[in-house]
PDB file of C-alpha atoms in Angstrom:
ATOM      1  CA  UNK L 147      35.090   9.068   4.136  1.00 41.00           C
ATOM      2  CA  UNK L 148      31.616   8.456   2.547  1.00 38.00           C
ATOM      3  CA  UNK L 149      28.654   6.467   3.737  1.00 37.00           C
ATOM      4  CA  UNK L 150      25.096   5.938   2.483  1.00 35.00           C
ATOM      5  CA  UNK L 151      21.990   4.599   4.097  1.00 34.00           C
ATOM      6  CA  UNK L 152      18.937   3.511   2.099  1.00 32.00           C
ATOM      7  CA  UNK L 153      15.408   3.409   3.727  1.00 29.00           C
ATOM      8  CA  UNK L 154      12.063   2.336   2.273  1.00 27.00           C
ATOM      9  CA  UNK L 155       8.789   4.015   3.041  1.00 28.00           C
ATOM     10  CA  UNK L 156       6.239   1.242   3.729  1.00 28.00           C
ATOM     11  CA  UNK L 157       3.266   1.697   1.178  1.00 33.00           C
ATOM     12  CA  UNK L 158       0.272  -0.054   2.829  1.00 37.00           C
ATOM     13  CA  UNK L 159       0.583   0.735   6.451  1.00 35.00           C
ATOM     14  CA  UNK L 160       3.130   2.539   8.853  1.00 30.00           C
ATOM     15  CA  UNK L 161       4.258   0.507  11.836  1.00 30.00           C
ATOM     16  CA  UNK L 162       2.522   1.555  15.068  1.00 29.00           C
ATOM     17  CA  UNK L 163       2.438   0.463  18.491  1.00 27.00           C
ATOM     18  CA  UNK L 164      -1.244   0.615  19.154  1.00 31.00           C
ATOM     19  CA  UNK L 165      -3.273  -2.479  20.221  1.00 33.00           C
ATOM     20  CA  UNK L 166      -6.810  -3.512  19.854  1.00 37.00           C
ATOM     21  CA  UNK L 167      -9.281  -6.420  20.225  1.00 43.00           C
ATOM     22  CA  UNK L 168     -11.052  -8.113  17.278  1.00 45.00           C
ATOM     23  CA  UNK L 169     -13.531 -10.964  17.273  1.00 49.00           C
ATOM     24  CA  UNK L 170     -13.438 -14.068  15.178  1.00 52.00           C
ATOM     25  CA  UNK L 171     -16.700 -15.999  14.522  1.00 53.00           C
ATOM     26  CA  UNK L 172     -18.572 -18.222  11.996  1.00 58.00           C
ATOM     27  CA  UNK L 173     -21.553 -16.850  10.533  1.00 61.00           C
ATOM     28  CA  UNK L 174     -24.646 -18.856   9.599  1.00 64.00           C
ATOM     29  CA  UNK L 175     -23.024 -20.196   6.609  1.00 62.00           C
ATOM     30  CA  UNK L 176     -19.868 -21.502   8.096  1.00 61.00           C
ATOM     31  CA  UNK L 177     -17.677 -18.574   6.993  1.00 53.00           C
ATOM     32  CA  UNK L 178     -15.303 -16.894   9.193  1.00 49.00           C
ATOM     33  CA  UNK L 179     -16.008 -13.356  10.145  1.00 50.00           C
ATOM     34  CA  UNK L 180     -13.359 -10.771  11.494  1.00 49.00           C
ATOM     35  CA  UNK L 181     -14.684  -7.741  13.089  1.00 48.00           C
ATOM     36  CA  UNK L 182     -13.992  -5.084  15.841  1.00 43.00           C
ATOM     37  CA  UNK L 183     -17.568  -5.300  17.087  1.00 49.00           C
ATOM     38  CA  UNK L 184     -18.610  -8.063  19.670  1.00 57.00           C
ATOM     39  CA  UNK L 185     -21.308 -10.149  17.778  1.00 59.00           C
ATOM     40  CA  UNK L 186     -24.691 -10.651  19.555  1.00 60.00           C
ATOM     41  CA  UNK L 187     -25.352 -14.218  20.608  1.00 60.00           C
ATOM     42  CA  UNK L 188     -22.160 -15.757  19.424  1.00 52.00           C
ATOM     43  CA  UNK L 189     -19.707 -17.764  21.077  1.00 50.00           C
ATOM     44  CA  UNK L 190     -16.325 -15.856  20.014  1.00 45.00           C
ATOM     45  CA  UNK L 191     -12.730 -16.235  20.123  1.00 46.00           C
ATOM     46  CA  UNK L 192     -11.159 -12.856  20.992  1.00 43.00           C
ATOM     47  CA  UNK L 193      -7.764 -12.278  19.581  1.00 39.00           C
ATOM     48  CA  UNK L 194      -5.558  -9.494  21.050  1.00 36.00           C
ATOM     49  CA  UNK L 195      -3.950  -7.428  18.179  1.00 34.00           C
ATOM     50  CA  UNK L 196      -0.200  -7.083  18.614  1.00 31.00           C
ATOM     51  CA  UNK L 197       0.809  -4.676  15.928  1.00 31.00           C
ATOM     52  CA  UNK L 198      -0.902  -4.887  12.546  1.00 31.00           C
ATOM     53  CA  UNK L 199       1.442  -3.797   9.727  1.00 30.00           C
ATOM     54  CA  UNK L 200       1.241  -4.590   6.064  1.00 31.00           C
ATOM     55  CA  UNK L 201       4.655  -3.914   4.337  1.00 34.00           C
ATOM     56  CA  UNK L 202       6.214  -4.426   1.064  1.00 38.00           C
ATOM     57  CA  UNK L 203       9.457  -6.229   0.599  1.00 46.00           C
ATOM     58  CA  UNK L 204       9.338  -5.314  -3.086  1.00 49.00           C
ATOM     59  CA  UNK L 205      12.464  -3.940  -4.556  1.00 67.00           C
ATOM     60  CA  UNK L 206      10.539  -2.319  -7.441  1.00 88.00           C
ATOM     61  CA  UNK L 207      11.665   1.231  -6.421  1.00 93.00           C
ATOM     62  CA  UNK L 208      15.172   2.071  -5.280  1.00 93.00           C
ATOM     63  CA  UNK L 209      17.966   4.626  -5.675  1.00 94.00           C
ATOM     64  CA  UNK L 210      21.526   3.208  -6.782  1.00 93.00           C
ATOM     65  CA  UNK L 211      24.865   4.668  -7.273  1.00 93.00           C
ATOM     66  CA  UNK L 212      25.945   4.017 -10.902  1.00 94.00           C
ATOM     67  CA  UNK L 213      29.092   6.045 -10.343  1.00 92.00           C
ATOM     68  CA  UNK L 214      31.942   5.527  -7.854  1.00 88.00           C
ATOM     69  CA  UNK L 215      32.723   6.114  -4.290  1.00 83.00           C
ATOM     70  CA  UNK L 216      34.858   8.893  -5.035  1.00 82.00           C
ATOM     71  CA  UNK L 217      32.062  10.471  -7.540  1.00 87.00           C
ATOM     72  CA  UNK L 218      28.707   9.104  -6.776  1.00 93.00           C
ATOM     73  CA  UNK L 219      26.186   9.472  -9.670  1.00 96.00           C
ATOM     74  CA  UNK L 220      22.669   8.415  -8.203  1.00 96.00           C
ATOM     75  CA  UNK L 221      19.691   6.971 -10.374  1.00 96.00           C
ATOM     76  CA  UNK L 222      16.307   6.468  -9.191  1.00 96.00           C
ATOM     77  CA  UNK L 223      14.797   3.127 -10.545  1.00 96.00           C
ATOM     78  CA  UNK L 224      10.914   2.620 -10.701  1.00 96.00           C
ATOM     79  CA  UNK L 225       9.981  -0.873 -12.017  1.00 94.00           C
ATOM     80  CA  UNK L 226       6.296  -0.298 -11.122  1.00 95.00           C
ATOM     81  CA  UNK L 227       3.595   0.367 -13.561  1.00 96.00           C
ATOM     82  CA  UNK L 228       2.891   3.945 -12.227  1.00 96.00           C
ATOM     83  CA  UNK L 229       4.753   7.070 -11.327  1.00 96.00           C
ATOM     84  CA  UNK L 230       6.505   7.265  -7.820  1.00 96.00           C
ATOM     85  CA  UNK L 231       7.665  10.334  -5.776  1.00 95.00           C
ATOM     86  CA  UNK L 232      11.248   9.585  -4.710  1.00 96.00           C
ATOM     87  CA  UNK L 233      13.094  11.800  -2.280  1.00 95.00           C
ATOM     88  CA  UNK L 234      16.554  11.777  -0.619  1.00 94.00           C
ATOM     89  CA  UNK L 235      17.223  12.999   3.009  1.00 92.00           C
ATOM     90  CA  UNK L 236      20.807  14.008   3.923  1.00 92.00           C
ATOM     91  CA  UNK L 237      21.850  13.448   7.490  1.00 89.00           C
ATOM     92  CA  UNK L 238      25.472  14.302   6.932  1.00 91.00           C
ATOM     93  CA  UNK L 239      26.912  16.904   4.358  1.00 91.00           C
ATOM     94  CA  UNK L 240      30.604  17.576   4.815  1.00 93.00           C
ATOM     95  CA  UNK L 241      32.551  19.272   2.148  1.00 94.00           C
ATOM     96  CA  UNK L 242      30.053  18.101  -0.352  1.00 93.00           C
ATOM     97  CA  UNK L 243      29.072  19.685  -3.798  1.00 94.00           C
ATOM     98  CA  UNK L 244      25.706  18.404  -5.074  1.00 96.00           C
ATOM     99  CA  UNK L 245      24.451  18.705  -8.850  1.00 96.00           C
ATOM    100  CA  UNK L 246      21.187  20.518  -7.659  1.00 95.00           C
ATOM    101  CA  UNK L 247      20.040  22.486  -4.578  1.00 93.00           C
ATOM    102  CA  UNK L 248      17.432  21.033  -2.240  1.00 92.00           C
ATOM    103  CA  UNK L 249      14.757  19.824  -2.003  1.00 94.00           C
ATOM    104  CA  UNK L 250      16.023  16.485  -3.431  1.00 96.00           C
ATOM    105  CA  UNK L 251      12.753  15.152  -4.641  1.00 96.00           C
ATOM    106  CA  UNK L 252      11.635  13.807  -8.140  1.00 97.00           C
ATOM    107  CA  UNK L 253       8.458  11.917  -9.673  1.00 97.00           C
ATOM    108  CA  UNK L 254       9.946   9.110 -11.566  1.00 97.00           C
ATOM    109  CA  UNK L 255       7.692   7.698 -14.525  1.00 96.00           C
ATOM    110  CA  UNK L 256       6.952   4.021 -14.759  1.00 96.00           C
ATOM    111  CA  UNK L 257       9.244   1.558 -15.852  1.00 95.00           C
ATOM    112  CA  UNK L 258      12.193   4.139 -15.843  1.00 95.00           C
ATOM    113  CA  UNK L 259      15.640   4.768 -14.534  1.00 95.00           C
ATOM    114  CA  UNK L 260      16.573   8.480 -14.116  1.00 96.00           C
ATOM    115  CA  UNK L 261      19.518  10.482 -13.235  1.00 97.00           C
ATOM    116  CA  UNK L 262      18.752  12.430 -10.060  1.00 97.00           C
ATOM    117  CA  UNK L 263      21.763  13.565  -8.358  1.00 97.00           C
ATOM    118  CA  UNK L 264      25.590  13.784  -8.353  1.00 96.00           C
ATOM    119  CA  UNK L 265      28.105  14.290  -5.658  1.00 94.00           C
ATOM    120  CA  UNK L 266      31.680  14.973  -5.161  1.00 92.00           C
ATOM    121  CA  UNK L 267      33.989  16.816  -2.782  1.00 92.00           C
ATOM    122  CA  UNK L 268      33.704  20.577  -2.998  1.00 93.00           C
ATOM    123  CA  UNK L 269      37.369  20.640  -2.056  1.00 92.00           C
ATOM    124  CA  UNK L 270      39.231  17.771  -3.424  1.00 87.00           C
ATOM    125  CA  UNK L 271      42.125  17.814  -1.001  1.00 89.00           C
ATOM    126  CA  UNK L 272      39.941  17.836   2.269  1.00 92.00           C
ATOM    127  CA  UNK L 273      37.934  14.925   3.726  1.00 92.00           C
ATOM    128  CA  UNK L 274      34.616  14.798   2.645  1.00 90.00           C
ATOM    129  CA  UNK L 275      31.401  12.793   4.053  1.00 91.00           C
ATOM    130  CA  UNK L 276      27.776  12.023   3.538  1.00 90.00           C
ATOM    131  CA  UNK L 277      25.137   9.901   4.835  1.00 90.00           C
ATOM    132  CA  UNK L 278      21.605   9.799   3.174  1.00 90.00           C
ATOM    133  CA  UNK L 279      18.332   7.785   2.972  1.00 90.00           C
ATOM    134  CA  UNK L 280      15.768   7.706   0.174  1.00 92.00           C
ATOM    135  CA  UNK L 281      12.081   7.259   0.451  1.00 92.00           C
ATOM    136  CA  UNK L 282       9.250   6.844  -1.936  1.00 93.00           C
ATOM    137  CA  UNK L 283       5.413   7.142  -2.311  1.00 93.00           C
ATOM    138  CA  UNK L 284       3.472   5.540  -5.211  1.00 94.00           C
ATOM    139  CA  UNK L 285       1.531   8.241  -7.614  1.00 95.00           C
ATOM    140  CA  UNK L 286       2.234  11.858  -8.415  1.00 95.00           C
ATOM    141  CA  UNK L 287       1.257  14.184  -5.509  1.00 96.00           C
ATOM    142  CA  UNK L 288      -2.200  15.349  -5.613  1.00 95.00           C
ATOM    143  CA  UNK L 289      -4.647  17.573  -3.446  1.00 94.00           C
ATOM    144  CA  UNK L 290      -6.404  14.935  -1.752  1.00 91.00           C
ATOM    145  CA  UNK L 291      -9.116  17.232  -0.640  1.00 91.00           C
ATOM    146  CA  UNK L 292      -9.977  17.892  -4.275  1.00 92.00           C
ATOM    147  CA  UNK L 293     -10.466  14.000  -4.832  1.00 92.00           C
ATOM    148  CA  UNK L 294     -13.812  14.372  -2.668  1.00 90.00           C
ATOM    149  CA  UNK L 295     -15.461  11.092  -2.059  1.00 92.00           C
ATOM    150  CA  UNK L 296     -15.116   8.978  -5.303  1.00 92.00           C
ATOM    151  CA  UNK L 297     -18.321   6.762  -5.889  1.00 94.00           C
ATOM    152  CA  UNK L 298     -16.877   3.399  -7.151  1.00 96.00           C
ATOM    153  CA  UNK L 299     -18.057  -0.031  -8.248  1.00 96.00           C
ATOM    154  CA  UNK L 300     -17.855  -3.069  -5.838  1.00 97.00           C
ATOM    155  CA  UNK L 301     -14.299  -4.730  -5.612  1.00 97.00           C
ATOM    156  CA  UNK L 302     -15.679  -8.259  -5.888  1.00 96.00           C
ATOM    157  CA  UNK L 303     -18.139 -10.418  -7.891  1.00 95.00           C
ATOM    158  CA  UNK L 304     -21.022 -12.229  -5.809  1.00 93.00           C
ATOM    159  CA  UNK L 305     -22.222 -12.088  -2.217  1.00 88.00           C
ATOM    160  CA  UNK L 306     -23.927 -10.927  -0.162  1.00 93.00           C
ATOM    161  CA  UNK L 307     -20.785 -10.486   1.887  1.00 94.00           C
ATOM    162  CA  UNK L 308     -20.459  -8.751   5.466  1.00 93.00           C
ATOM    163  CA  UNK L 309     -18.379  -5.614   6.000  1.00 91.00           C
ATOM    164  CA  UNK L 310     -16.287  -6.830   9.082  1.00 89.00           C
ATOM    165  CA  UNK L 311     -14.262  -3.539   9.588  1.00 84.00           C
ATOM    166  CA  UNK L 312     -15.049  -0.121   7.998  1.00 86.00           C
ATOM    167  CA  UNK L 313     -13.745   3.408   8.173  1.00 80.00           C
ATOM    168  CA  UNK L 314     -11.731   4.199  11.187  1.00 60.00           C
ATOM    169  CA  UNK L 315     -12.184   0.572  12.530  1.00 58.00           C
ATOM    170  CA  UNK L 316     -10.727  -0.191  16.043  1.00 61.00           C
ATOM    171  CA  UNK L 317      -9.031  -3.484  14.899  1.00 58.00           C
ATOM    172  CA  UNK L 318      -6.507  -1.605  12.710  1.00 60.00           C
ATOM    173  CA  UNK L 319      -7.776   0.937  10.351  1.00 59.00           C
ATOM    174  CA  UNK L 320      -7.885   3.853  12.921  1.00 59.00           C
ATOM    175  CA  UNK L 321      -4.272   3.511  13.659  1.00 63.00           C
ATOM    176  CA  UNK L 322      -2.924   4.297  10.269  1.00 65.00           C
ATOM    177  CA  UNK L 323      -3.408   7.123   8.141  1.00 64.00           C
ATOM    178  CA  UNK L 324      -2.951   4.912   5.037  1.00 72.00           C
ATOM    179  CA  UNK L 325      -5.995   2.937   6.328  1.00 67.00           C
ATOM    180  CA  UNK L 326      -8.348   5.280   7.881  1.00 82.00           C
ATOM    181  CA  UNK L 327     -10.697   4.810   5.069  1.00 88.00           C
ATOM    182  CA  UNK L 328     -10.324   1.063   4.498  1.00 89.00           C
ATOM    183  CA  UNK L 329     -13.016  -1.591   4.437  1.00 92.00           C
ATOM    184  CA  UNK L 330     -12.568  -5.369   5.192  1.00 91.00           C
ATOM    185  CA  UNK L 331     -15.121  -7.758   3.692  1.00 92.00           C
ATOM    186  CA  UNK L 332     -15.397 -11.376   4.573  1.00 92.00           C
ATOM    187  CA  UNK L 333     -15.754 -13.677   1.582  1.00 91.00           C
ATOM    188  CA  UNK L 334     -14.851 -17.301   0.843  1.00 92.00           C
ATOM    189  CA  UNK L 335     -11.498 -18.036  -0.683  1.00 90.00           C
ATOM    190  CA  UNK L 336     -11.410 -17.824  -4.411  1.00 92.00           C
ATOM    191  CA  UNK L 337     -14.032 -15.021  -4.739  1.00 95.00           C
ATOM    192  CA  UNK L 338     -13.454 -12.946  -7.850  1.00 96.00           C
ATOM    193  CA  UNK L 339     -12.036  -9.497  -7.051  1.00 96.00           C
ATOM    194  CA  UNK L 340     -12.483  -6.877  -9.786  1.00 97.00           C
ATOM    195  CA  UNK L 341     -11.403  -3.288 -10.539  1.00 98.00           C
ATOM    196  CA  UNK L 342     -13.708  -0.571  -9.018  1.00 97.00           C
ATOM    197  CA  UNK L 343     -12.783   1.816 -11.927  1.00 97.00           C
ATOM    198  CA  UNK L 344     -10.978   2.212 -14.964  1.00 97.00           C
ATOM    199  CA  UNK L 345      -7.081   2.379 -14.456  1.00 96.00           C
ATOM    200  CA  UNK L 346      -3.793   1.069 -14.726  1.00 97.00           C
ATOM    201  CA  UNK L 347      -2.130  -1.941 -12.611  1.00 96.00           C
ATOM    202  CA  UNK L 348       0.973  -0.502 -10.972  1.00 96.00           C
ATOM    203  CA  UNK L 349       2.060  -3.329  -8.851  1.00 93.00           C
ATOM    204  CA  UNK L 350       1.159  -6.873  -8.048  1.00 92.00           C
ATOM    205  CA  UNK L 351       2.306  -9.337  -5.223  1.00 85.00           C
ATOM    206  CA  UNK L 352       1.135 -12.936  -6.064  1.00 75.00           C
ATOM    207  CA  UNK L 353       3.613 -15.449  -4.181  1.00 69.00           C
ATOM    208  CA  UNK L 354       2.858 -15.473  -0.702  1.00 61.00           C
ATOM    209  CA  UNK L 355       0.446 -18.447   0.653  1.00 56.00           C
ATOM    210  CA  UNK L 356       1.142 -18.131   4.498  1.00 58.00           C
ATOM    211  CA  UNK L 357      -1.297 -16.374   6.950  1.00 48.00           C
ATOM    212  CA  UNK L 358      -1.563 -15.814  10.768  1.00 49.00           C
ATOM    213  CA  UNK L 359      -2.223 -13.451  13.508  1.00 51.00           C
ATOM    214  CA  UNK L 360       1.597 -12.744  14.093  1.00 50.00           C
ATOM    215  CA  UNK L 361       3.938 -10.260  13.006  1.00 58.00           C
ATOM    216  CA  UNK L 362       5.947 -12.714  10.898  1.00 54.00           C
ATOM    217  CA  UNK L 363       3.268 -12.643   8.483  1.00 51.00           C
ATOM    218  CA  UNK L 364       3.085  -8.862   8.124  1.00 57.00           C
ATOM    219  CA  UNK L 365       4.652  -8.585   4.909  1.00 62.00           C
ATOM    220  CA  UNK L 366       3.107 -11.605   3.171  1.00 55.00           C
ATOM    221  CA  UNK L 367      -0.179 -10.306   2.080  1.00 70.00           C
ATOM    222  CA  UNK L 368      -0.575 -10.573  -1.705  1.00 84.00           C
ATOM    223  CA  UNK L 369      -2.017  -7.422  -3.570  1.00 90.00           C
ATOM    224  CA  UNK L 370      -3.044  -5.558  -6.603  1.00 95.00           C
ATOM    225  CA  UNK L 371      -2.834  -1.663  -7.024  1.00 95.00           C
ATOM    226  CA  UNK L 372      -4.483   0.157  -9.478  1.00 97.00           C
ATOM    227  CA  UNK L 373      -3.861   4.051 -10.478  1.00 97.00           C
ATOM    228  CA  UNK L 374      -7.010   5.808 -11.782  1.00 97.00           C
ATOM    229  CA  UNK L 375      -7.333   8.870 -13.877  1.00 96.00           C
ATOM    230  CA  UNK L 376      -7.788  11.244 -10.783  1.00 95.00           C
ATOM    231  CA  UNK L 377      -4.749  10.176  -9.031  1.00 95.00           C
ATOM    232  CA  UNK L 378      -6.171   7.893  -6.700  1.00 96.00           C
ATOM    233  CA  UNK L 379      -5.008   4.346  -6.152  1.00 96.00           C
ATOM    234  CA  UNK L 380      -7.115   1.424  -5.243  1.00 97.00           C
ATOM    235  CA  UNK L 381      -5.564  -1.403  -3.073  1.00 95.00           C
ATOM    236  CA  UNK L 382      -6.822  -5.010  -3.027  1.00 96.00           C
ATOM    237  CA  UNK L 383      -5.141  -7.072  -0.551  1.00 89.00           C
ATOM    238  CA  UNK L 384      -4.806 -10.664   1.139  1.00 87.00           C
ATOM    239  CA  UNK L 385      -5.249 -12.252  -2.194  1.00 89.00           C
ATOM    240  CA  UNK L 386      -4.837 -15.828  -2.989  1.00 87.00           C
ATOM    241  CA  UNK L 387      -1.571 -17.328  -3.819  1.00 84.00           C
ATOM    242  CA  UNK L 388      -0.719 -17.465  -7.644  1.00 83.00           C
ATOM    243  CA  UNK L 389      -4.288 -16.252  -8.471  1.00 88.00           C
ATOM    244  CA  UNK L 390      -3.442 -12.820  -9.654  1.00 91.00           C
ATOM    245  CA  UNK L 391      -4.621 -12.222 -13.099  1.00 94.00           C
ATOM    246  CA  UNK L 392      -3.060  -8.871 -14.080  1.00 94.00           C
ATOM    247  CA  UNK L 393       0.465  -7.473 -14.408  1.00 93.00           C
ATOM    248  CA  UNK L 394       2.104  -4.187 -13.724  1.00 94.00           C
ATOM    249  CA  UNK L 395       1.448  -1.667 -16.823  1.00 94.00           C
ATOM    250  CA  UNK L 396      -1.791  -3.418 -17.715  1.00 95.00           C
ATOM    251  CA  UNK L 397      -4.728  -1.187 -18.394  1.00 96.00           C
ATOM    252  CA  UNK L 398      -8.033  -2.552 -16.884  1.00 97.00           C
ATOM    253  CA  UNK L 399     -11.556  -1.308 -16.840  1.00 97.00           C
ATOM    254  CA  UNK L 400     -14.170  -1.018 -14.063  1.00 96.00           C
ATOM    255  CA  UNK L 401     -15.462  -4.721 -13.237  1.00 96.00           C
ATOM    256  CA  UNK L 402     -12.469  -6.341 -14.899  1.00 97.00           C
ATOM    257  CA  UNK L 403     -11.096  -9.392 -13.014  1.00 97.00           C
ATOM    258  CA  UNK L 404      -7.821  -8.603 -11.085  1.00 97.00           C
ATOM    259  CA  UNK L 405      -7.364 -11.693  -8.865  1.00 94.00           C
ATOM    260  CA  UNK L 406      -9.294 -13.783  -6.335  1.00 94.00           C
ATOM    261  CA  UNK L 407      -9.594 -13.271  -2.762  1.00 91.00           C
ATOM    262  CA  UNK L 408      -7.690 -15.346  -0.110  1.00 87.00           C
ATOM    263  CA  UNK L 409      -6.199 -15.407   3.385  1.00 81.00           C
ATOM    264  CA  UNK L 410      -2.490 -14.317   2.960  1.00 72.00           C
ATOM    265  CA  UNK L 411      -0.600 -12.166   5.144  1.00 63.00           C
ATOM    266  CA  UNK L 412      -1.380 -10.802   8.792  1.00 57.00           C
ATOM    267  CA  UNK L 413      -4.911 -12.353   8.766  1.00 62.00           C
ATOM    268  CA  UNK L 414      -7.232 -14.794  10.768  1.00 69.00           C
ATOM    269  CA  UNK L 415      -9.518 -15.701   8.005  1.00 72.00           C
ATOM    270  CA  UNK L 416     -10.375 -15.251   4.371  1.00 82.00           C
ATOM    271  CA  UNK L 417     -11.407 -11.460   3.573  1.00 86.00           C
ATOM    272  CA  UNK L 418     -10.808  -8.729   1.281  1.00 92.00           C
ATOM    273  CA  UNK L 419      -8.947  -5.508   2.490  1.00 91.00           C
ATOM    274  CA  UNK L 420      -9.903  -2.726   0.126  1.00 94.00           C
ATOM    275  CA  UNK L 421      -8.707   0.897   0.391  1.00 93.00           C
ATOM    276  CA  UNK L 422      -8.694   4.040  -1.837  1.00 94.00           C
ATOM    277  CA  UNK L 423      -5.155   6.051  -1.288  1.00 94.00           C
ATOM    278  CA  UNK L 424      -3.378   8.865  -2.891  1.00 94.00           C
ATOM    279  CA  UNK L 425      -0.103  10.589  -2.765  1.00 95.00           C
ATOM    280  CA  UNK L 426      -0.797  13.609  -0.467  1.00 92.00           C
ATOM    281  CA  UNK L 427       2.831  14.939  -1.135  1.00 92.00           C
ATOM    282  CA  UNK L 428       5.501  12.656   0.163  1.00 91.00           C
ATOM    283  CA  UNK L 429       2.925  10.873   2.235  1.00 89.00           C
ATOM    284  CA  UNK L 430       0.375   8.269   1.432  1.00 90.00           C
ATOM    285  CA  UNK L 431      -3.238   8.829   2.650  1.00 89.00           C
ATOM    286  CA  UNK L 432      -6.406   6.935   2.284  1.00 91.00           C
ATOM    287  CA  UNK L 433      -9.318   8.736   0.981  1.00 92.00           C
ATOM    288  CA  UNK L 434     -13.015   8.131   1.589  1.00 93.00           C
ATOM    289  CA  UNK L 435     -15.345   6.528  -0.888  1.00 94.00           C
ATOM    290  CA  UNK L 436     -18.735   5.169  -1.405  1.00 93.00           C
ATOM    291  CA  UNK L 437     -19.881   2.359  -3.481  1.00 94.00           C
ATOM    292  CA  UNK L 438     -22.042   2.906  -6.434  1.00 91.00           C
ATOM    293  CA  UNK L 439     -25.842   2.656  -5.620  1.00 87.00           C
ATOM    294  CA  UNK L 440     -25.168   3.397  -1.993  1.00 88.00           C
ATOM    295  CA  UNK L 441     -25.774   6.612  -0.372  1.00 84.00           C
ATOM    296  CA  UNK L 442     -23.355   6.360   2.486  1.00 84.00           C
ATOM    297  CA  UNK L 443     -19.998   5.005   2.944  1.00 86.00           C
ATOM    298  CA  UNK L 444     -19.787   1.237   3.951  1.00 88.00           C
ATOM    299  CA  UNK L 445     -20.513   0.396   7.702  1.00 87.00           C
ATOM    300  CA  UNK L 446     -19.631  -2.764   9.871  1.00 85.00           C
ATOM    301  CA  UNK L 447     -22.267  -5.205   9.618  1.00 87.00           C
ATOM    302  CA  UNK L 448     -23.548  -4.149   6.126  1.00 90.00           C
ATOM    303  CA  UNK L 449     -23.828  -6.913   3.458  1.00 93.00           C
ATOM    304  CA  UNK L 450     -22.658  -6.244   0.077  1.00 93.00           C
ATOM    305  CA  UNK L 451     -23.335  -8.172  -3.307  1.00 91.00           C
ATOM    306  CA  UNK L 452     -22.540  -7.670  -6.824  1.00 87.00           C
ATOM    307  CA  UNK L 453     -23.581  -9.980  -9.465  1.00 80.00           C
ATOM    308  CA  UNK L 454     -22.696  -7.872 -12.591  1.00 76.00           C
ATOM    309  CA  UNK L 455     -20.558  -9.667 -15.158  1.00 69.00           C
ATOM    310  CA  UNK L 456     -17.748  -7.931 -17.481  1.00 61.00           C
TER     311      UNK L 456
END
């Protein structure tokens, strides 16, 4: 008898049952603003958060059996433009011989299919069984404490645009370790989104067009990921449909156009969700940062602008 179970690790946010209140209103220029801070002197629409989860349905990382049921030979497939850490967890191991000892974890290079594990019955004439799952995190493991607080460029052109939710924001950021140091910036649809530093594009999602304040839209945010030399990964989310201008594996420089902002996924108005993340060792963590020319991290209510060209 043998069985296998596959499980993916959500790479933007991990599901939670936390809830919070956010406020949506139009500013003086008629743009929608979403914030966890009640605006002063404004008639607002209060929206109760149900469960803010950004997931990925992408099959770009997987573990597959290239052997048979009697003698499984597992390969890890990484179709992203950057390395990923993949590991297996066994829930059942009965009369099983494995090609290596635990831990069962590997770093798979970009655009690679790599042999990882072979299984067979330790005693062929006896029943054997196994149950396993696989998980992955983008990037190679790094010591996140050593990354410090990187100084980066602004992730857009134009402005000034208001920061509507910053580090540990009550609306969503404080509930997810992957988003503790995220920032939301309200901006019109079609605002140019640019790389905050030199790097390599690892993943893109460009095909979604819907948005709303409901879990049915949770995994429909278009995004771009860029891996930087220090191991950090910048993420640009809620992008406009079919407006991503880069592909996985493409090298980009600071200030280069990546995409255009939009309102896709779990969102009630046009904005950019931006976060710096790193693989802290089988877990995706957000890391603090500050924008170049600013002496402190971004805060809610602050207005940011960037009129630099390529």
